[in-house]
Coordinates of C-alpha atoms and ligand atoms in Angstrom, one line a residue:
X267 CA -11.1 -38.4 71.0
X268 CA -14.6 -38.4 72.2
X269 CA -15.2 -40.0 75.5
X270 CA -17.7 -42.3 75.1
X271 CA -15.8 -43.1 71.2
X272 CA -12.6 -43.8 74.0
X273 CA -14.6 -45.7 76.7
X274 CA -16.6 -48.0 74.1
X275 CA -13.7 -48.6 71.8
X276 CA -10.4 -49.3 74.5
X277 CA -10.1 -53.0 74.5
X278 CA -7.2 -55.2 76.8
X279 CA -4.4 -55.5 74.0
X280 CA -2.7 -58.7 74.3
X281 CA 0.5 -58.2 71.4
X282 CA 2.5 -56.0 71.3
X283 CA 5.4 -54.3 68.9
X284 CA 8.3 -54.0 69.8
X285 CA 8.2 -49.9 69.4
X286 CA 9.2 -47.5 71.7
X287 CA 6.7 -45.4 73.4
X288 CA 7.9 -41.7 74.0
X289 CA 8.5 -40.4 76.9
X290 CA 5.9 -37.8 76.2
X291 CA 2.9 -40.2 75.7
X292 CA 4.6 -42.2 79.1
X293 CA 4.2 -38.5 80.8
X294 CA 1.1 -38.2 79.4
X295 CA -0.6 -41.5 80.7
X296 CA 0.9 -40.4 84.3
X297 CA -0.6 -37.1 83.9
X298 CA -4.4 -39.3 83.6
X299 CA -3.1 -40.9 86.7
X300 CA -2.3 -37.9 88.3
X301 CA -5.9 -36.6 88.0
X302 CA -7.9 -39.6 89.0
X303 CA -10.4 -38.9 91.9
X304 CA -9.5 -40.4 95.3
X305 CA -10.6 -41.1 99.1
X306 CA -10.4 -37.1 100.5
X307 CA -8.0 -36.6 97.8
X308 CA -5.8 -39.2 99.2
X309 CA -3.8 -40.4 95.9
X310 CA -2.4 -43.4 97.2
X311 CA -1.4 -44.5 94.0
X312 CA 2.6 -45.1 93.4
X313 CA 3.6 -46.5 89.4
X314 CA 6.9 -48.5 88.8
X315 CA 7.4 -48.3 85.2
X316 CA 9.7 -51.1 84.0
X317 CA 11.3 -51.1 81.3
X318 CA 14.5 -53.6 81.7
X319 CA 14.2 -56.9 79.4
X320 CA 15.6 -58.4 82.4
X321 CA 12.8 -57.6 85.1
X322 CA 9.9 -57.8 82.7
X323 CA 11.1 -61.2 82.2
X324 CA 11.3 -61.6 85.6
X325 CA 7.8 -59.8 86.2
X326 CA 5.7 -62.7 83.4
X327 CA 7.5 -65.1 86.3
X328 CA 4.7 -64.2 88.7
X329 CA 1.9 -65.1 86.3
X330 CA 0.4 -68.4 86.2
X331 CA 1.2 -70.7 82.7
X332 CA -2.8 -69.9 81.6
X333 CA -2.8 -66.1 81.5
X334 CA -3.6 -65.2 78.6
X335 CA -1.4 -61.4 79.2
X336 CA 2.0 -63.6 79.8
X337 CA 4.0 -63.0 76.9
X338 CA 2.6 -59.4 76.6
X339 CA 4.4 -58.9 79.8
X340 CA 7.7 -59.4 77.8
X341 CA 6.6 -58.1 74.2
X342 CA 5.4 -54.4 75.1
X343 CA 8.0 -51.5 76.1
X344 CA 6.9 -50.8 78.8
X345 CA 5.2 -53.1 82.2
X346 CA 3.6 -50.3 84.4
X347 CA 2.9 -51.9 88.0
X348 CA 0.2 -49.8 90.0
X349 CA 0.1 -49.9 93.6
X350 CA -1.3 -48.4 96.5
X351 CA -0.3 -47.0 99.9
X352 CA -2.0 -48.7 102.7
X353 CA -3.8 -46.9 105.3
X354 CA -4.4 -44.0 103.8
X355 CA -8.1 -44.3 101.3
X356 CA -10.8 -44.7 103.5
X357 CA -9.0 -43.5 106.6
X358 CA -9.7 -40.9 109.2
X359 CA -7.6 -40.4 111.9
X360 CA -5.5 -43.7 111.2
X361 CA -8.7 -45.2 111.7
X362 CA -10.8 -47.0 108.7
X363 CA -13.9 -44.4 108.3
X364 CA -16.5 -47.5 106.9
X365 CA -16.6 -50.9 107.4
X366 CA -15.3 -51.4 104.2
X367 CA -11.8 -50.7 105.4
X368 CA -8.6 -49.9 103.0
X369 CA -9.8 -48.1 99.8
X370 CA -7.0 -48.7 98.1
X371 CA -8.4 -51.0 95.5
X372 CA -11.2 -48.6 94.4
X373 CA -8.7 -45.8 94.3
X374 CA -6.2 -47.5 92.4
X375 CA -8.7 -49.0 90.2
X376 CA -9.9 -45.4 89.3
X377 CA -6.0 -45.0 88.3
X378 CA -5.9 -48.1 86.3
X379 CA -9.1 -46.8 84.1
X380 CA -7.7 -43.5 83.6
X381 CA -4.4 -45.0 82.5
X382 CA -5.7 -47.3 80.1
X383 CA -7.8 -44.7 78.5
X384 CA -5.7 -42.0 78.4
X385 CA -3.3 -44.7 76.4
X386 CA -5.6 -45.8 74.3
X387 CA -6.6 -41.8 73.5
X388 CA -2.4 -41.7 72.3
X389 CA -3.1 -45.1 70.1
X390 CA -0.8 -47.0 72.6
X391 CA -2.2 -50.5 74.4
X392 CA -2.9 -51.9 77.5
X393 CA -4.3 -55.0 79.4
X394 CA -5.1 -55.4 83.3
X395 CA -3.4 -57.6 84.6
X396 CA -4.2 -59.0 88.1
X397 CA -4.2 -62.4 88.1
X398 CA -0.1 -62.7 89.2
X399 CA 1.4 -63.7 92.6
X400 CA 1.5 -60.1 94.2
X401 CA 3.7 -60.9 97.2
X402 CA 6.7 -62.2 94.3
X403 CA 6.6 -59.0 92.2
X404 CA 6.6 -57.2 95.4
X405 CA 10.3 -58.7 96.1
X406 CA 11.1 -58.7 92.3
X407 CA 10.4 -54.8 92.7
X408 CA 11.4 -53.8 96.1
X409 CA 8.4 -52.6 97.2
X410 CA 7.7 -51.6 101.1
X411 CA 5.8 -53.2 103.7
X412 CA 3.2 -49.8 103.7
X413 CA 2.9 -50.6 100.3
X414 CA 0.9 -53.0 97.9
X415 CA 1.0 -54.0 94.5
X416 CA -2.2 -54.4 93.2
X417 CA -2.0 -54.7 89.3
X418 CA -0.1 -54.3 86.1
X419 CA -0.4 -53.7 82.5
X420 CA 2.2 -53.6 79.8
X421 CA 1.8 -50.7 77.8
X422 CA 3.0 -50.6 73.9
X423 CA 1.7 -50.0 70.5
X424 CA -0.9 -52.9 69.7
X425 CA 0.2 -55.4 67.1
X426 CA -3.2 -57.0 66.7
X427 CA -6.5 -55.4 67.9
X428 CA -7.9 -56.8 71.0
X429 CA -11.1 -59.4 70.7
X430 CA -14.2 -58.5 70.7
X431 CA -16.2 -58.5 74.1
X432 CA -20.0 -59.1 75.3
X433 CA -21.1 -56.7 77.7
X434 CA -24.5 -57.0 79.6
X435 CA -27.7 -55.2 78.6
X436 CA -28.1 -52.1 80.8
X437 CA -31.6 -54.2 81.7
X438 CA -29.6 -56.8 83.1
X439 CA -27.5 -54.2 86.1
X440 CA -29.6 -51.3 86.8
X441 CA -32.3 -51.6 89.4
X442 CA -34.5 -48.2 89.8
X443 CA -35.6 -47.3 93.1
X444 CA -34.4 -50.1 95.1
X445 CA -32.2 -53.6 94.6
X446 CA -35.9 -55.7 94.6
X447 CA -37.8 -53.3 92.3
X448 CA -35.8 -54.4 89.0
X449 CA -36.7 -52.6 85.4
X450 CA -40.1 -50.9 86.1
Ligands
FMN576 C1 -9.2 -56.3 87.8 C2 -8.9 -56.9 86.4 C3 -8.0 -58.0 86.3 C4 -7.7 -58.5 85.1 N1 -6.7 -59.5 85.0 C5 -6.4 -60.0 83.8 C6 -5.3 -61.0 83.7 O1 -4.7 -61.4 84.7 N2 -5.0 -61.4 82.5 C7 -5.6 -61.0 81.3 O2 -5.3 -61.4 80.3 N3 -6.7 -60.1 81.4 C8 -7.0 -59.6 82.6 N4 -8.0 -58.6 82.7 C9 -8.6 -58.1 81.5 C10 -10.1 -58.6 81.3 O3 -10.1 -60.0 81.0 C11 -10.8 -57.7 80.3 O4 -10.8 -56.4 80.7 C12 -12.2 -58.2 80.0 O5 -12.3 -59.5 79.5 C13 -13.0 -57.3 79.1 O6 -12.3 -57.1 77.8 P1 -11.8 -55.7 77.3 O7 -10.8 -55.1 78.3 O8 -11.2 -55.9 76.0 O9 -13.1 -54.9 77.2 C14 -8.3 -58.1 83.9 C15 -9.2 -57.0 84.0 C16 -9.5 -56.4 85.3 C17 -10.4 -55.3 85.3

């Protein structure tokens, strides 16, 4: 698949059939993962792949009534949960290297885009999730203390296609030369 055919047509899939995705396509999104650029080569990124009825039902728990990804969280296969190290993107010397501290948001972030594309590329679906209380699926999961959970996605064959989205005229984010100077 073309990239730009990928990166225009991937939408957040919110149904899901009940299929089973192959371990090879599941090796194969990891593999995206794997090769996502990160802080000094850092990788901080660990997966959980969850595929128990039990815990994915105990995962849409953590969501809030009004998200629109709850009962994909139960439909699809798969729930992949990404989180990241602490301490590690952005450091130097144990020490944060900017002001902007722990980069372990951008860096997982990178992994997140990579995932979803790479699924989408194998005709399988995915939605971010991040609007879930964090610290609960951290207990639900067992993770660590040097470790944070930063978001999800269930990850299936689509059963519908996902709805259609605005995006913002280039005009409307890109700023030449400096912030002030807009569109000249
Ligand atoms: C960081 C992040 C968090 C998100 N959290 C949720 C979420 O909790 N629930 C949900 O249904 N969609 C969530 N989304 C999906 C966005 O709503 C979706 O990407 C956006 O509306 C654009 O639609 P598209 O992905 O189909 O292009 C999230 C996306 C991102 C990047």
């Amino acid at each position: 698949m073309d990239l730009m055919e990928a990166i225009k047509g991937r939408r957040s899939i919110r149904k899901y059939k009940p299929d089973s995705v192959p371990e090879k396509a599941l090796q194969m999104v990891m593999e995206a993962i794997r090769w996502t650029p990160s802080w000094a080569n850092t990788q901080c990124w660990e997966v959980i792949a969850v595929k128990d009825p039990k815990v994915k039902s105990e995962l849409s728990t953590a969501l809030p009534k009004g998200n629109p990804a709850l009962s994909s969280m139960t439909e699809a296969p798969f729930v992949l949960i990404l989180c990241g190290k602490k301490g590690i993107s952005g450091y130097y010397k144990g020490q944060p290297a900017t002001e902007k501290g722990d980069w372990l948001m951008f860096d997982t972030g990178l992994a997140m885009q990579n995932l979803c594309l790479a699924a989408y590329a194998l005709g399988l679906g995915t939605v971010v999730v991040g609007m879930f209380d964090h610290k609960k699926v951290e207990e639900i999961l067992g993770v660590p203390q040097n470790v944070e959970v930063v978001a999800m996605t269930p990850l299936g064959y689509p059963a519908s296609e996902g709805s259609a989205t605005r995006r913002k005229e280039i005009s409307e984010f890109i700023h030449y030369e400096s912030y002030i100077k807009r569109n000249e």
